[in-house]
């Protein structure tokens, strides 16, 4: 299909001049999407697509980003939430990936200190299980070397006694000692969202709940945009662009098939599940990388009120829209955790929540799933559609640079000059101007003087979650003190966060606010059931939901939590 492209461009939009970071009204974004002839249209708002849109926007290009659900709603909010070199990949000999990942780890701790936190990990070693201590030591030495001096601290060997002093829950007769090493943790959904927010601040038009249903071609057969369906209004319309990049993760083959029904599948989907258990049942003070039977490396990570356990790595061939942790997978994680933390004696009834997701890997015939490369790849279709797949959360920025360097070649042939990426030193939206510690102290001071309803603990929580943008959440409370109420007893999340998510962070459903803008889905007792009515009331007020919409939103959230508990027949957690 071809027709004269619309001509409206960024010069006639002024929202990128608005102060602060936030999304313009969806209606305005839809108008811009329809009227603009973009340089690049990115399909898929997971970490990969969000980073590509951000990269393209830093190059001064006209960028559109469309996502069929919510930002990060695919694999990108269901990772182990590590920004790491990946000790596992040293075992498989992928030194290049580890090197790049460690270099990105260092960069992200500087550019997004509120989202990427260096933290000490423990690595226990056992008699007749996992790797011997000397090999662990050797591997960690290589890890330190590959970090080229950017490791917050070098690894250190620990005796059995030293290890148990740090982490008594590791007490087990087979424990021989171990090591401590540095890596980093993140909030994957927020890392994705801040990529999108930054792209928007640079003029990109980013709209969620838009599903790509087909490709548009010019007279020569080159891909020049997509047909999208607005899943909120049911209306379809074209979005035109000089280059189309698909960053649709596990759905990448489906989008390639939309483009060319004869194309062969290229993906191998590797499923990984996580479970959370109450921190009181498995108390760990820092992340622990522990060996499972069969040589896999699993993690137990403290995440506020819960400990996160993960993950598995198995082939998957089921529905992409109903990926759930199954009973044998949950039993496997609990069994391995019980081997490592015998006193915990975890059972199914301890599970607060589960989540499952798919790694979009490129097929490598003859390889086991766990040996399949985690490096990113760019596939180029005959019509010029670029598909970016594979990769890691950790390497998202570098993947995006590579993808846009490739897209630049397509744009150059169309007379568009493309400058170099500017993400190498560009801070993320919530990155504080000072150190994270100073910024947290400053937010606590501001809260104490302007919103006395917010105690220091809550202010600290807001500062860590939103970075410098926490001030905007405090402003909401200053305008309406009722918004300082906690959403769930005993957790720091407050009502103002729901309003902020709807007003500034493009949240459009209960799952958006409870699973991705906050973490109640996997951190709160009953997966945030206690907060459901209040969150729905706040969203209704912000987004003008009808009573019917409010009810269907609550039902949809309940379905999602039931899927998370399907492994035990959907029964409520304790
Ligand atoms: P996705 O996040 O799935 O995004 C694709 C998006 O495309 C989705 O939001 C989807 O809705 C959208 N989409 C699909 N079809 C369409 C369409 N037709 N129109 C519009 N939009 C569409 N990496 C790390 O660095 N650290 C970790 O700790 C880590 N842990 C992991 C643990 C597990 C279990 C898994 C599975 C992966 C882990 N990874 C980790 C890898 C990392 O999470 C993934 O590589 C990354 O999230 C993939 O992001 P993506 O954007 O490519 O895919």
XYZ file of C-alpha atoms and ligand atoms in Angstrom:
627
model
C 0.000 0.000 0.000
C 1.325 3.463 -0.775
C 0.036 7.020 -0.591
C 1.404 10.498 0.035
C 2.879 10.534 3.529
C 1.443 12.921 6.110
C 3.724 15.860 6.683
C 3.219 17.040 10.266
C 6.453 16.753 12.147
C 7.970 17.291 15.545
C 8.376 21.001 15.011
C 4.608 21.359 15.321
C 4.437 19.394 18.575
C 5.506 21.185 21.690
C 5.067 18.609 24.431
C 8.720 17.723 24.427
C 9.313 21.231 25.741
C 7.138 20.533 28.788
C 9.057 20.544 32.047
C 9.672 17.233 33.792
C 9.172 13.758 32.426
C 5.731 12.474 31.609
C 3.411 11.381 28.819
C 1.232 13.915 27.010
C -2.493 13.033 26.846
C -3.057 9.833 24.852
C -5.485 11.572 22.463
C -2.779 14.066 21.481
C -0.268 11.289 20.956
C -2.712 9.416 18.724
C -3.234 12.488 16.559
C 0.527 12.949 16.229
C 0.958 9.297 15.351
C -1.520 9.540 12.509
C -0.264 12.821 11.123
C 3.465 12.289 11.189
C 5.735 10.620 8.662
C 8.297 9.177 11.058
C 11.908 8.323 10.421
C 11.657 5.239 12.612
C 8.691 3.280 13.886
C 9.583 0.911 16.713
C 7.136 -1.896 17.446
C 7.186 -3.344 20.985
C 7.604 -1.466 24.261
C 9.722 -3.923 26.242
C 13.266 -2.972 27.238
C 14.547 -3.557 23.678
C 11.992 -1.384 21.878
C 12.069 1.294 24.580
C 15.860 1.514 24.351
C 15.803 1.654 20.543
C 13.232 4.468 20.618
C 15.376 6.355 23.140
C 18.524 5.824 21.110
C 16.820 6.991 17.907
C 15.415 10.055 19.668
C 18.888 11.040 20.908
C 20.003 11.030 17.258
C 17.439 13.729 16.489
C 15.162 11.421 14.502
C 11.360 11.491 14.317
C 10.457 8.416 16.357
C 7.252 6.485 17.019
C 6.967 3.649 19.523
C 3.875 1.447 19.714
C 3.138 -1.257 22.273
C 0.119 -3.534 22.225
C -0.222 -3.753 26.030
C 1.625 -1.773 28.683
C 5.289 -0.720 28.700
C 7.354 -3.756 29.836
C 4.260 -5.975 29.962
C 5.989 -8.842 28.078
C 9.208 -10.433 29.338
C 10.683 -7.149 30.546
C 8.933 -6.943 33.937
C 9.412 -10.644 34.645
C 13.201 -10.944 34.644
C 15.410 -11.778 37.645
C 15.988 -8.000 37.808
C 19.773 -8.232 37.688
C 22.143 -5.961 35.837
C 24.961 -8.407 35.711
C 27.801 -9.820 33.709
C 26.216 -13.229 34.080
C 28.431 -15.757 35.854
C 26.399 -18.409 34.045
C 27.740 -17.189 30.697
C 31.317 -17.610 31.888
C 30.452 -21.284 32.380
C 29.287 -21.453 28.739
C 32.392 -19.594 27.561
C 30.654 -16.457 26.305
C 33.343 -14.055 27.466
C 32.365 -11.327 24.973
C 28.826 -11.120 26.366
C 30.104 -11.038 29.952
C 32.596 -8.294 29.074
C 29.978 -6.126 27.397
C 27.500 -6.744 30.212
C 29.993 -5.719 32.887
C 30.838 -2.562 31.019
C 27.118 -1.702 30.719
C 26.623 -2.529 34.400
C 29.196 0.082 35.262
C 27.649 2.664 32.915
C 24.091 2.093 34.162
C 25.073 2.493 37.808
C 26.293 5.981 36.851
C 23.472 6.975 34.481
C 20.595 5.459 36.462
C 21.816 5.181 40.063
C 18.238 5.202 41.362
C 17.409 2.155 39.226
C 20.633 0.156 39.126
C 22.134 -0.583 42.528
C 25.488 -2.258 42.990
C 25.158 -4.884 45.654
C 27.240 -7.645 47.176
C 26.204 -11.173 46.172
C 27.147 -14.355 48.000
C 28.198 -17.520 46.245
C 28.138 -20.566 48.571
C 30.124 -23.697 47.703
C 29.251 -27.263 48.726
C 30.716 -30.684 49.104
C 29.569 -32.780 46.136
C 27.264 -30.077 44.726
C 27.946 -27.280 42.249
C 31.472 -26.113 41.534
C 34.417 -26.593 43.921
C 35.514 -23.486 45.794
C 38.735 -23.069 43.800
C 36.832 -23.011 40.492
C 34.342 -20.520 41.932
C 37.338 -18.369 42.964
C 38.890 -18.645 39.506
C 35.600 -17.733 37.796
C 35.142 -14.702 40.047
C 38.721 -13.570 39.377
C 37.967 -13.626 35.649
C 34.709 -11.757 36.388
C 36.647 -9.054 38.261
C 39.222 -8.830 35.474
C 36.568 -8.486 32.782
C 35.055 -5.579 34.738
C 38.332 -3.711 34.055
C 38.481 -2.145 37.484
C 34.847 -1.000 37.363
C 33.665 -3.530 39.928
C 32.467 -1.696 43.061
C 34.727 -4.144 44.936
C 36.731 -7.220 44.070
C 35.441 -10.643 45.078
C 36.657 -12.151 48.344
C 36.832 -15.754 49.512
C 34.792 -16.592 52.608
C 35.199 -19.424 55.056
C 32.162 -21.418 56.078
C 31.983 -19.454 59.349
C 32.303 -16.073 57.637
C 29.564 -16.992 55.188
C 27.228 -18.129 57.956
C 27.889 -14.962 59.942
C 26.706 -12.972 56.923
C 23.819 -15.273 56.038
C 22.713 -17.701 58.762
C 19.967 -19.096 56.510
C 22.716 -20.870 54.519
C 23.435 -23.260 57.414
C 23.752 -26.735 55.932
C 26.123 -29.649 56.637
C 27.393 -29.703 53.030
C 28.429 -26.013 53.004
C 32.209 -25.658 52.706
C 32.682 -21.919 52.267
C 32.186 -19.592 49.363
C 32.748 -16.087 48.093
C 31.296 -12.608 47.950
C 31.285 -10.652 44.680
C 29.724 -7.510 43.197
C 26.854 -7.231 40.765
C 23.786 -5.007 40.500
C 20.013 -5.170 40.889
C 17.350 -3.172 39.123
C 13.647 -2.551 38.749
C 13.156 -3.941 35.236
C 9.729 -2.410 34.595
C 10.930 1.048 35.652
C 14.137 0.766 33.662
C 11.951 0.136 30.624
C 9.549 2.945 31.513
C 12.359 5.464 32.013
C 13.721 4.583 28.570
C 10.295 5.397 27.138
C 9.949 8.568 29.227
C 13.319 9.784 28.024
C 12.424 9.080 24.408
C 9.184 11.041 24.912
C 11.101 13.936 26.462
C 13.132 14.063 23.242
C 9.990 14.249 21.115
C 9.190 10.587 20.416
C 5.516 9.660 20.114
C 4.962 6.601 22.320
C 1.545 4.988 22.628
C 0.598 1.784 24.417
C -2.452 -0.407 23.683
C -1.691 -0.163 19.956
C -1.250 -3.493 18.254
C 0.508 -3.845 14.929
C -1.688 -5.896 12.613
C 0.151 -5.578 9.298
C 2.978 -3.864 7.444
C 2.609 -1.025 4.934
C 4.829 -1.033 1.833
C 5.701 1.586 -0.749
C 5.519 1.046 -4.498
C 8.940 -0.619 -4.496
C 7.861 -3.106 -1.820
C 9.893 -1.544 1.005
C 8.384 -1.531 4.507
C 7.140 1.997 5.201
C 5.021 1.652 8.305
C 2.378 -0.506 9.903
C -1.359 -0.837 10.327
C -2.206 -0.553 14.011
C -5.316 -1.341 16.002
C -6.116 0.891 18.950
C -7.147 -1.720 21.509
C -8.943 0.907 23.591
C -11.195 2.322 20.863
C -11.166 -0.594 18.399
C -10.124 1.809 15.630
C -7.460 0.880 13.083
C -5.156 3.320 11.260
C -1.780 3.409 9.525
C 1.456 4.709 11.050
C 3.999 5.664 8.410
C 7.765 5.598 8.704
C 10.910 5.320 6.620
C 12.180 2.413 8.715
C 10.299 -0.150 10.796
C 12.013 -1.940 13.669
C 10.287 -4.848 15.384
C 11.393 -5.346 18.998
C 8.562 -7.654 19.905
C 10.514 -10.190 21.963
C 8.728 -13.568 22.028
C 6.253 -12.259 19.430
C 8.979 -11.435 16.888
C 8.197 -14.435 14.671
C 4.496 -13.513 14.716
C 5.316 -10.004 13.462
C 7.691 -11.418 10.813
C 4.821 -13.647 9.690
C 2.513 -10.636 9.401
C 5.105 -9.176 7.059
C 5.755 -12.353 5.067
C 3.499 -15.405 5.537
C 6.215 -17.641 4.023
C 8.961 -16.649 6.422
C 10.505 -19.367 8.595
C 10.459 -19.123 12.400
C 13.815 -18.056 13.837
C 13.081 -17.948 17.565
C 13.613 -20.462 20.301
C 11.560 -19.507 23.338
C 13.178 -20.354 26.670
C 10.808 -20.155 29.602
C 11.887 -18.942 33.038
C 9.783 -18.797 36.169
C 10.183 -17.019 39.495
C 8.442 -17.414 42.811
C 8.320 -15.055 45.759
C 8.042 -16.157 49.358
C 7.643 -13.968 52.457
C 11.013 -12.666 53.649
C 10.125 -13.979 57.100
C 10.060 -17.520 55.653
C 13.340 -17.155 53.769
C 15.306 -14.338 55.362
C 18.318 -13.293 53.267
C 20.001 -9.914 53.561
C 21.705 -9.875 50.147
C 21.340 -11.758 46.844
C 22.657 -15.303 46.869
C 23.717 -17.176 43.733
C 23.444 -20.856 44.566
C 24.106 -23.998 42.568
C 21.196 -26.277 41.757
C 21.435 -29.949 40.928
C 22.356 -30.252 37.258
C 24.763 -27.311 37.479
C 22.308 -24.426 36.986
C 22.834 -21.272 38.991
C 19.770 -20.032 40.876
C 19.219 -16.814 42.801
C 17.573 -15.918 46.097
C 17.169 -12.144 46.182
C 15.769 -9.989 48.984
C 13.077 -7.721 47.547
C 11.568 -5.844 50.510
C 8.856 -7.974 52.101
C 9.631 -11.015 49.926
C 12.532 -13.134 48.743
C 12.581 -13.732 45.007
C 13.651 -17.190 43.800
C 14.566 -17.929 40.200
C 14.886 -19.068 37.584
C 14.337 -21.976 35.226
C 15.425 -22.331 31.584
C 13.281 -24.718 29.537
C 11.939 -24.885 25.989
C 8.457 -23.453 25.556
C 5.916 -24.035 22.812
C 2.588 -22.978 24.388
C 0.471 -19.835 24.090
C 2.449 -16.589 24.261
C -0.329 -14.847 26.123
C -0.806 -17.320 28.985
C 2.680 -18.121 30.188
C 2.393 -19.375 33.759
C 4.534 -21.138 36.334
C 3.455 -24.772 36.431
C 3.460 -27.017 39.507
C 6.623 -29.030 38.617
C 8.573 -25.811 37.943
C 7.531 -24.312 41.278
C 8.325 -27.608 43.027
C 11.791 -27.581 41.396
C 12.626 -24.075 42.673
C 11.341 -24.846 46.168
C 13.255 -28.143 46.302
C 16.512 -26.476 45.248
C 15.952 -23.603 47.679
C 15.347 -26.121 50.474
C 18.658 -27.831 49.642
C 20.422 -24.489 50.096
C 18.337 -23.124 52.969
C 17.305 -26.325 54.805
C 15.864 -24.547 57.835
C 13.345 -22.690 55.660
C 11.571 -25.912 54.694
C 9.525 -24.055 52.074
C 6.316 -25.548 50.747
C 3.860 -24.513 48.047
C 1.745 -22.696 50.607
C 4.657 -20.288 51.260
C 4.506 -18.941 47.721
C 3.207 -15.355 47.629
C 3.287 -15.045 43.829
C 4.848 -16.509 40.722
C 5.656 -15.000 37.369
C 6.826 -16.639 34.178
C 8.283 -15.254 30.973
C 10.047 -16.149 27.759
C 13.544 -15.398 26.524
C 13.358 -14.622 22.795
C 16.511 -16.486 21.694
C 17.695 -17.201 18.159
C 17.542 -20.875 17.205
C 20.897 -22.645 17.180
C 20.276 -26.200 15.982
C 21.969 -28.907 18.035
C 22.381 -26.776 21.165
C 20.645 -27.352 24.507
C 18.319 -24.529 25.492
C 20.568 -23.416 28.361
C 23.543 -23.223 25.985
C 21.716 -21.151 23.377
C 23.334 -17.731 23.009
C 21.885 -14.779 24.956
C 23.460 -12.304 22.556
C 21.223 -10.013 20.555
C 20.731 -10.368 16.829
C 19.299 -8.224 14.040
C 17.333 -9.969 11.298
C 16.737 -8.044 8.075
C 13.689 -9.040 6.006
C 13.706 -8.587 2.222
C 11.409 -5.543 2.550
C 13.776 -3.900 5.069
C 11.848 -4.759 8.247
C 14.433 -4.990 11.030
C 13.800 -7.492 13.825
C 15.893 -7.142 16.970
C 15.857 -10.131 19.256
C 17.792 -11.983 21.964
C 19.900 -9.968 24.361
C 19.538 -9.064 27.995
C 18.112 -6.328 30.106
C 21.704 -5.501 31.063
C 22.859 -4.875 27.495
C 19.744 -3.017 26.313
C 21.582 0.234 25.593
C 24.279 -1.381 23.461
C 21.685 -3.479 21.615
C 19.800 -0.292 20.807
C 22.923 1.410 19.451
C 23.587 -1.577 17.171
C 19.968 -1.679 16.009
C 19.892 2.032 15.219
C 23.287 1.916 13.476
C 21.724 -0.731 11.220
C 18.523 1.314 10.749
C 20.672 4.346 9.918
C 21.857 2.544 6.773
C 18.239 2.296 5.582
C 17.621 5.942 6.400
C 20.780 7.165 4.690
C 19.662 5.589 1.402
C 16.508 7.701 1.761
C 18.491 10.903 2.215
C 18.156 11.129 5.997
C 21.407 11.972 7.760
C 21.667 10.109 11.054
C 23.960 11.312 13.793
C 25.644 9.129 16.403
C 23.852 7.832 19.470
C 23.998 10.046 22.544
C 23.010 7.462 25.136
C 26.546 6.688 26.237
C 26.584 9.517 28.747
C 22.913 10.517 28.933
C 21.348 10.245 32.376
C 17.992 8.578 32.891
C 14.950 10.727 33.771
C 14.970 10.103 37.538
C 18.755 10.172 37.898
C 19.634 12.555 40.726
C 21.974 15.460 40.047
C 23.912 14.536 43.193
C 24.760 11.112 44.596
C 21.873 8.751 45.331
C 22.505 9.036 49.081
C 22.413 12.856 48.972
C 19.304 12.748 46.824
C 17.531 10.385 49.239
C 18.487 12.613 52.171
C 17.194 15.642 50.295
C 13.841 13.969 49.461
C 13.470 12.986 53.138
C 14.107 16.635 54.117
C 11.606 17.932 51.552
C 8.999 15.439 52.782
C 9.569 16.444 56.396
C 9.010 20.127 55.607
C 6.285 19.971 52.947
C 4.386 16.732 53.614
C 4.601 15.809 57.293
C 2.178 12.931 56.638
C 5.019 11.171 54.811
C 7.419 9.567 57.263
C 11.134 9.140 56.561
C 10.714 5.472 55.619
C 8.115 6.273 52.955
C 10.180 9.190 51.644
C 13.182 6.885 51.393
C 11.066 4.378 49.451
C 9.841 7.102 47.050
C 13.376 8.432 46.529
C 14.681 4.973 45.676
C 11.811 4.151 43.330
C 11.484 7.469 41.473
C 14.858 9.105 42.006
C 14.581 12.882 41.661
C 11.012 12.477 40.318
C 9.909 11.548 43.858
C 9.375 15.276 44.400
C 6.428 15.105 41.992
C 4.822 12.348 44.085
C 5.304 14.483 47.192
C 3.619 17.396 45.397
C 0.534 15.227 44.901
C 0.446 14.526 48.623
C 0.957 18.211 49.399
C -2.159 18.917 47.295
C -4.228 16.117 48.836
C -2.973 14.697 52.101
C -5.296 11.654 51.840
C -2.955 10.365 49.121
C -0.339 9.644 51.784
C -2.336 6.563 52.859
C -0.527 3.255 52.415
C -2.007 0.907 49.817
C -1.324 -2.238 51.885
C -0.617 -2.444 55.587
C 3.081 -2.824 56.318
C 4.281 -1.820 52.823
C 5.670 1.609 51.879
C 3.596 2.068 48.692
C 1.122 4.957 48.980
C -2.014 6.029 47.129
C -0.270 8.998 45.505
C 1.766 6.508 43.475
C -1.383 5.271 41.747
C -2.355 8.822 40.814
C 1.189 9.590 39.660
C 1.250 6.412 37.556
C -1.996 7.331 35.813
C -1.157 11.034 35.376
C 2.535 10.942 34.514
C 3.507 7.367 33.726
C 0.852 6.247 31.246
C -0.657 3.558 33.491
C -4.006 2.481 32.050
C -4.995 -0.677 33.926
C -4.822 -2.127 37.431
C -2.122 -4.513 36.312
C -0.069 -1.530 35.094
C -0.156 0.082 38.533
C -0.008 -3.010 40.745
C 2.494 -5.145 38.813
C 4.765 -2.663 37.033
C 4.547 0.916 38.483
C 4.449 -0.623 41.987
C 5.270 -4.263 42.866
C 2.240 -5.261 44.896
C 1.489 -8.110 42.462
C 4.557 -10.040 43.590
C 5.446 -8.398 46.894
C 2.202 -7.913 48.790
C 0.193 -10.507 50.686
C -2.725 -11.657 48.472
C -0.894 -10.003 45.568
C -2.289 -6.594 46.485
C -5.893 -7.808 46.909
C -6.180 -5.466 49.898
C -5.378 -2.457 47.671
C -7.534 -3.457 44.730
C -10.701 -1.448 45.471
C -8.807 1.690 46.441
C -6.485 1.491 43.435
C -9.493 0.966 41.154
C -11.262 3.988 42.655
C -8.199 6.187 42.122
C -7.716 4.970 38.542
C -11.403 5.520 37.837
C -11.136 9.097 39.011
C -7.977 9.778 36.993
C -8.997 8.056 33.760
C -12.760 8.596 33.882
C -13.617 4.888 33.944
C -17.289 3.894 33.926
C -18.566 1.599 36.680
C -18.577 -1.237 34.169
C -14.938 -0.539 33.254
C -13.955 -0.442 36.913
C -15.530 -3.852 37.470
C -13.937 -5.376 34.372
C -10.540 -4.015 35.426
C -10.860 -5.661 38.836
C -11.939 -8.925 37.180
C -8.971 -8.759 34.775
C -6.520 -8.253 37.651
C -8.055 -11.175 39.541
C -7.622 -13.359 36.451
C -3.975 -12.357 36.228
C -3.309 -13.235 39.853
C -5.184 -16.533 39.407
C -2.842 -17.373 36.506
C 0.061 -16.695 38.835
C -1.413 -19.239 41.279
C -2.457 -21.791 38.680
C 0.291 -24.122 39.879
C -1.813 -24.829 42.965
C -5.197 -24.663 41.289
C -5.592 -20.879 41.562
C -5.996 -21.010 45.361
C -5.438 -17.797 47.281
C -2.059 -17.302 48.881
C -2.091 -17.157 52.687
P 9.550 -8.051 25.712
O 9.806 -7.464 27.029
O 8.717 -9.291 25.697
O 8.865 -6.935 24.850
C 8.221 -7.190 23.629
C 6.997 -6.300 23.577
O 6.433 -6.331 22.269
C 5.900 -6.768 24.538
O 5.666 -5.739 25.489
C 4.707 -7.027 23.639
O 3.469 -6.674 24.220
C 5.030 -6.173 22.413
N 4.386 -6.652 21.188
C 4.327 -7.924 20.742
N 3.646 -7.989 19.579
C 3.251 -6.721 19.291
C 2.494 -6.151 18.236
N 1.995 -6.890 17.230
N 2.258 -4.816 18.252
C 2.753 -4.030 19.263
N 3.469 -4.540 20.283
C 3.725 -5.869 20.311
N 18.284 -10.085 31.533
C 19.112 -9.461 32.389
O 19.937 -8.660 31.964
N 19.072 -9.683 33.731
C 18.241 -10.592 34.274
O 18.218 -10.757 35.499
C 17.400 -11.321 33.401
N 16.580 -12.262 33.892
C 15.746 -12.928 33.052
C 14.909 -13.906 33.581
C 14.006 -14.563 32.757
C 13.128 -15.637 33.314
C 13.914 -14.222 31.395
C 12.894 -14.886 30.530
C 14.769 -13.274 30.859
C 15.690 -12.627 31.684
N 16.564 -11.658 31.178
C 17.421 -11.004 32.015
C 16.512 -11.283 29.773
C 15.615 -10.061 29.555
O 14.586 -10.007 30.505
C 15.003 -10.108 28.159
O 16.021 -10.265 27.227
C 14.250 -8.822 27.816
O 13.327 -8.478 28.825
C 13.529 -8.982 26.495
O 12.943 -7.746 26.218
P 12.214 -7.443 24.851
O 11.876 -6.021 24.827
O 13.025 -7.977 23.734
O 10.903 -8.356 24.912
